[in-house]
Coordinates of C-alpha atoms in Angstrom, one line a residue:
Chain A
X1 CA -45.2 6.8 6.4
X2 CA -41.6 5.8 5.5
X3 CA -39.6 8.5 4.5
X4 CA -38.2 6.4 1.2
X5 CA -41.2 4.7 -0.9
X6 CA -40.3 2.6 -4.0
X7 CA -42.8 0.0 -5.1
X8 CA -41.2 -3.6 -5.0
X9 CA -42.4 -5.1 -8.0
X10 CA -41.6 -7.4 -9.2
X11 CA -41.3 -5.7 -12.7
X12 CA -41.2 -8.0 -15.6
X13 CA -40.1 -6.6 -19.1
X14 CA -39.0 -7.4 -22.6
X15 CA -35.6 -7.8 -23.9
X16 CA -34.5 -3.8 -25.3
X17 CA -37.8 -2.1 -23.3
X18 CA -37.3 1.0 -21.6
X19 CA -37.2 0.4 -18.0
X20 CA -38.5 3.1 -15.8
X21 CA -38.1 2.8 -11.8
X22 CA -39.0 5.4 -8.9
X23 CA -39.2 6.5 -5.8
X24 CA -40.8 9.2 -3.8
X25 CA -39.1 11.1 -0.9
X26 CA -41.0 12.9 2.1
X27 CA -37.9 14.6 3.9
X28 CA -37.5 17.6 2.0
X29 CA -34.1 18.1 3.0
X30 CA -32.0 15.0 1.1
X31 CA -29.9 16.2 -1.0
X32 CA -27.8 13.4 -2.4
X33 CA -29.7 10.6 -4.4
X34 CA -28.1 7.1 -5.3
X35 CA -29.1 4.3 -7.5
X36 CA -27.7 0.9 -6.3
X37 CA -27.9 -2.4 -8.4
X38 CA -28.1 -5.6 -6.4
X39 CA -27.7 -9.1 -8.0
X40 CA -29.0 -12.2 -6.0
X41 CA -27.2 -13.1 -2.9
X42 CA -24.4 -9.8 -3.4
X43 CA -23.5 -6.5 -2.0
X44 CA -25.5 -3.6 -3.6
X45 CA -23.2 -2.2 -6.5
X46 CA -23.4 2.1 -6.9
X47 CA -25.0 2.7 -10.8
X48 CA -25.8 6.6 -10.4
X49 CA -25.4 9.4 -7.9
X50 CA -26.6 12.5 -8.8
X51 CA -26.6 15.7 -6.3
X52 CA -29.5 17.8 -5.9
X53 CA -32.0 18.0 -8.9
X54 CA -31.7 17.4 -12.3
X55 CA -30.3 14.6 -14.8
X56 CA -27.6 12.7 -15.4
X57 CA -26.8 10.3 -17.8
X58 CA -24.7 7.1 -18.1
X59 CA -24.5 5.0 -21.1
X60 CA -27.6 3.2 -21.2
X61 CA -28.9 4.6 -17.1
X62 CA -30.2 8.2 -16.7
X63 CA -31.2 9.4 -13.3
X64 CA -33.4 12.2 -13.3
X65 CA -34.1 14.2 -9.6
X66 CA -37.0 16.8 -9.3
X67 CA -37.2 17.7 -5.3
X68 CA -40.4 19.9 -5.8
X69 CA -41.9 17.2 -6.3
X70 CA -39.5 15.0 -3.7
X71 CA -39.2 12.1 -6.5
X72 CA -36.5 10.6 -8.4
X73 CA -36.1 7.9 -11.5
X74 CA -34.0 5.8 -12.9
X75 CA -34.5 5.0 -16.6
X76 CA -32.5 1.8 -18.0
X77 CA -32.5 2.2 -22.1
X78 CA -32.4 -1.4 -24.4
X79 CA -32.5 -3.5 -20.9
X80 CA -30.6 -6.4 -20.8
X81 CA -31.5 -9.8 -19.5
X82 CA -28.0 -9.0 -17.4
X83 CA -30.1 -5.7 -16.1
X84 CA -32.2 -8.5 -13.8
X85 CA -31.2 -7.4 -10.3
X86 CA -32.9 -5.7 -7.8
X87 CA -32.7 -1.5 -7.5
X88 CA -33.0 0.6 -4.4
X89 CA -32.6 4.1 -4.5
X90 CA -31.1 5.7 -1.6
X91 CA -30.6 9.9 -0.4
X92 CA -29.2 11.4 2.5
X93 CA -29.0 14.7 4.0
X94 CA -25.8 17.5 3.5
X95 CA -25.4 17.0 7.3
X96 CA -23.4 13.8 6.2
X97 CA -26.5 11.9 7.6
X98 CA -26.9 7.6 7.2
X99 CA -28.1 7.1 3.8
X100 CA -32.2 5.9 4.1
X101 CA -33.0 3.2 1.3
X102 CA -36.0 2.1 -0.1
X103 CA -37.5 -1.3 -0.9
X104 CA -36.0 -2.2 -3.6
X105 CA -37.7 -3.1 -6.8
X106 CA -36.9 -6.6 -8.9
X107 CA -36.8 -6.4 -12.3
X108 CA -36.5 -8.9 -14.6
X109 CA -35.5 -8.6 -18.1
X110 CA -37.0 -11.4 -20.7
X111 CA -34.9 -12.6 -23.6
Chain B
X1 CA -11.2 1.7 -7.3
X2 CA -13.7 2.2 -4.6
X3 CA -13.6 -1.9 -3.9
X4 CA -14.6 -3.4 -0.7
X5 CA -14.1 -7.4 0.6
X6 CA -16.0 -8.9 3.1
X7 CA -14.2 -12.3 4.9
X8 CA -15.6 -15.0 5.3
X9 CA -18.9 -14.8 2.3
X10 CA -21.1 -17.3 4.3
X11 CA -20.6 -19.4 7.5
X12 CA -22.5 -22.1 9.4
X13 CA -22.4 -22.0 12.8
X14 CA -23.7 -23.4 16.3
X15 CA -26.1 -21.7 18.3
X16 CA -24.1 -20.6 21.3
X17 CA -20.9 -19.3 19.1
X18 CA -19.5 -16.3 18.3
X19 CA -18.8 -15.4 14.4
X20 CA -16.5 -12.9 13.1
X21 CA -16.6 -10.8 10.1
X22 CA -14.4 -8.8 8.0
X23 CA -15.0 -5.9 6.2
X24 CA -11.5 -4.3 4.2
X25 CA -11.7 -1.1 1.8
X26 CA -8.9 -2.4 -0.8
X27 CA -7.8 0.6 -2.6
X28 CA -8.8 3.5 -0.1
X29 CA -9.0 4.8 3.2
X30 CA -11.9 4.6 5.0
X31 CA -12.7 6.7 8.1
X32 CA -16.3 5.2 7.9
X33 CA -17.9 1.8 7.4
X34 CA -21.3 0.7 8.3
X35 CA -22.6 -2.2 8.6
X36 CA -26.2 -3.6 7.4
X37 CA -28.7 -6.2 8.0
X38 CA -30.7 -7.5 5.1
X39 CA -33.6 -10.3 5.0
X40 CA -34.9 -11.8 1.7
X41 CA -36.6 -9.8 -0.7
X42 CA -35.9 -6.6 1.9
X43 CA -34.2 -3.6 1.9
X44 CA -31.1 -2.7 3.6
X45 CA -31.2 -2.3 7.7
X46 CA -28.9 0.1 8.9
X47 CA -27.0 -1.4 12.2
X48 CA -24.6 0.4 13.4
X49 CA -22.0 3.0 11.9
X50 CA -18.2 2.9 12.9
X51 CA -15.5 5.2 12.9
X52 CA -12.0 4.4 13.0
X53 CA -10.6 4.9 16.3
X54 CA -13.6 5.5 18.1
X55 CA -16.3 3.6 19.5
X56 CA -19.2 2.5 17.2
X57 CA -23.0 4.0 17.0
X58 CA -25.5 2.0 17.1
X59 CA -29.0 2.2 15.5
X60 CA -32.3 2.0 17.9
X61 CA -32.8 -2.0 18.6
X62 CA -29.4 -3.5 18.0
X63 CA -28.0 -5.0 20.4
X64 CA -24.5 -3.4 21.0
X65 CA -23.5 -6.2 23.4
X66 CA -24.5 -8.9 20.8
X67 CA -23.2 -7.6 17.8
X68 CA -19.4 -6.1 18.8
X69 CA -18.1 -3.4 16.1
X70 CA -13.9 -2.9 16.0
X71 CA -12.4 -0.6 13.4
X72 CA -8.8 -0.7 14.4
X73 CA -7.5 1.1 11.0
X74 CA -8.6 3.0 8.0
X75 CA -9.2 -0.3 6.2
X76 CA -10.5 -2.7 8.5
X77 CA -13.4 -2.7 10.4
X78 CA -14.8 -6.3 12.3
X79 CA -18.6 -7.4 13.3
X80 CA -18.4 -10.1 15.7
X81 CA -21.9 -11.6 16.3
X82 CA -22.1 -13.1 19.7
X83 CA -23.9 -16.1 21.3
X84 CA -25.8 -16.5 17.9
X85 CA -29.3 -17.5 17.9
X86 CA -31.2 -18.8 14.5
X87 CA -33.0 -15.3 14.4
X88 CA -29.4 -13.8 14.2
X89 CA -29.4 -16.0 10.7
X90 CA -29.5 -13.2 7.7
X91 CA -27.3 -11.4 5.0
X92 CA -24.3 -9.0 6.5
X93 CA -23.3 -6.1 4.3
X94 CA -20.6 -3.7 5.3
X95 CA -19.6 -0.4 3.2
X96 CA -17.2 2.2 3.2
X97 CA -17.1 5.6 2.4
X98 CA -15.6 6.3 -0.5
X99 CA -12.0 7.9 0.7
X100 CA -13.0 11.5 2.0
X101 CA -15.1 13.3 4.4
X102 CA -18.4 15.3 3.9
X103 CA -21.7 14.0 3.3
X104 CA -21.0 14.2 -0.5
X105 CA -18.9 10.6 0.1
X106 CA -20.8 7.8 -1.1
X107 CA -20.7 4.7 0.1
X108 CA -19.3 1.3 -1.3
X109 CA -21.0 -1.6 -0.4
X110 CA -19.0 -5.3 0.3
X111 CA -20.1 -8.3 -1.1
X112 CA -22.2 -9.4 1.7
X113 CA -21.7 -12.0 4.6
X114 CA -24.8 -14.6 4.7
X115 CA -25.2 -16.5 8.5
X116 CA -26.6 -19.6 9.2
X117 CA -27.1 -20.2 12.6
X118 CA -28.3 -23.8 13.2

């Protein structure tokens, strides 16, 4: 089992849908938790980092931790077709530990 | 703030040859950089994990003697791939963390190195 699951898509949605990605954790002792957006053929770009559980909110991105239940979202408000790009999430430990990422999902957002 | 270059953004090269690549934090220190491995429509592979002034540490399965790691300063850190092969082909990312220490630093990611080994 890897210790970072996100499901790759690809995710296809409407112009202005709600957008809602995941991923599931099995190493209960991350504590930091990172959404990265990645356009074709660039570096990933940092969109949320959130410590421990709970939400946080930025413009049009929330991220939302609950480690009882080891899972994190990201939820992307009135998508844009600009919000097509690929997402991992990523966590480490507090031991200042390599950051683990999963898949990556591809979403693409229809005019 | 928090931006990171990469030099050069893609390169051909011979089988045989060595390749260089750049990785620069712009606008901050950074006592760590990493450096990644990513194929098409996959996630980021961790290679190796360098801190300035000391000698790099490398993830299970890479090569150390293959792919070199130098980080002479706070804002340069170098992956030389040597003797490339085709299967050494793929997207380089290097990132930085962002300025302090603890594991609360994040890292910033470069805008990635593609190789094409022919």
């Amino acid at each position: 089992q890897k210790e970072v699951e996100q499901d790759p898509g690809p995710l296809s949605v409407p112009e202005g849908a709600i957008v809602s990605l995941n991923c599931t954790y099995s190493n209960s002792a991350f504590q930091y938790f990172m959404w990265y957006r990645q356009y074709s053929r660039k570096g990933p770009e940092l969109l949320m980092y959130t410590y421990s559980s709970g939400n946080k909110e930025d413009g049009r991105f929330t991220a939302q931790v609950d480690k009882s239940s080891k899972y994190i979202s990201l939820f992307i408000r009135d998508s844009q077709p600009s919000d097509s790009a690929t997402y991992l999430c990523a966590m480490k430990d507090n031991q200042g530990g390599k950051l683990i990422f999963g898949q990556g999902t591809e979403l693409s957002v229809k005019p | 703030g928090a931006v990171v270059s990469q030099h050069p953004s893609w390169v051909i090269c011979k089988s045989g040859t060595s390749v260089k690549i750049e990785c620069r934090s712009l606008d901050f220190q950074a006592t760590t950089m990493f450096w990644y491995r990513q194929f098409p429509k996959q996630s980021l592979m961790l290679m190796a994990t360098s801190n300035e002034g000391s000698k790099a540490t490398y993830e299970q399965g890479v090569e150390k003697d293959k792919f070199l790691i130098n980080h002479a300063s706070l804002t340069l850190s170098t992956l030389t791939v040597t003797s490339a092969h085709p299967e050494d082909s793929s997207f380089y990312i290097c990132s930085a963390s962002g300025g302090g220490t603890g594991p609360q630093e994040t890292q910033y990611f470069g805008p990635g190195t593609r190789l094409l080994v022919l």
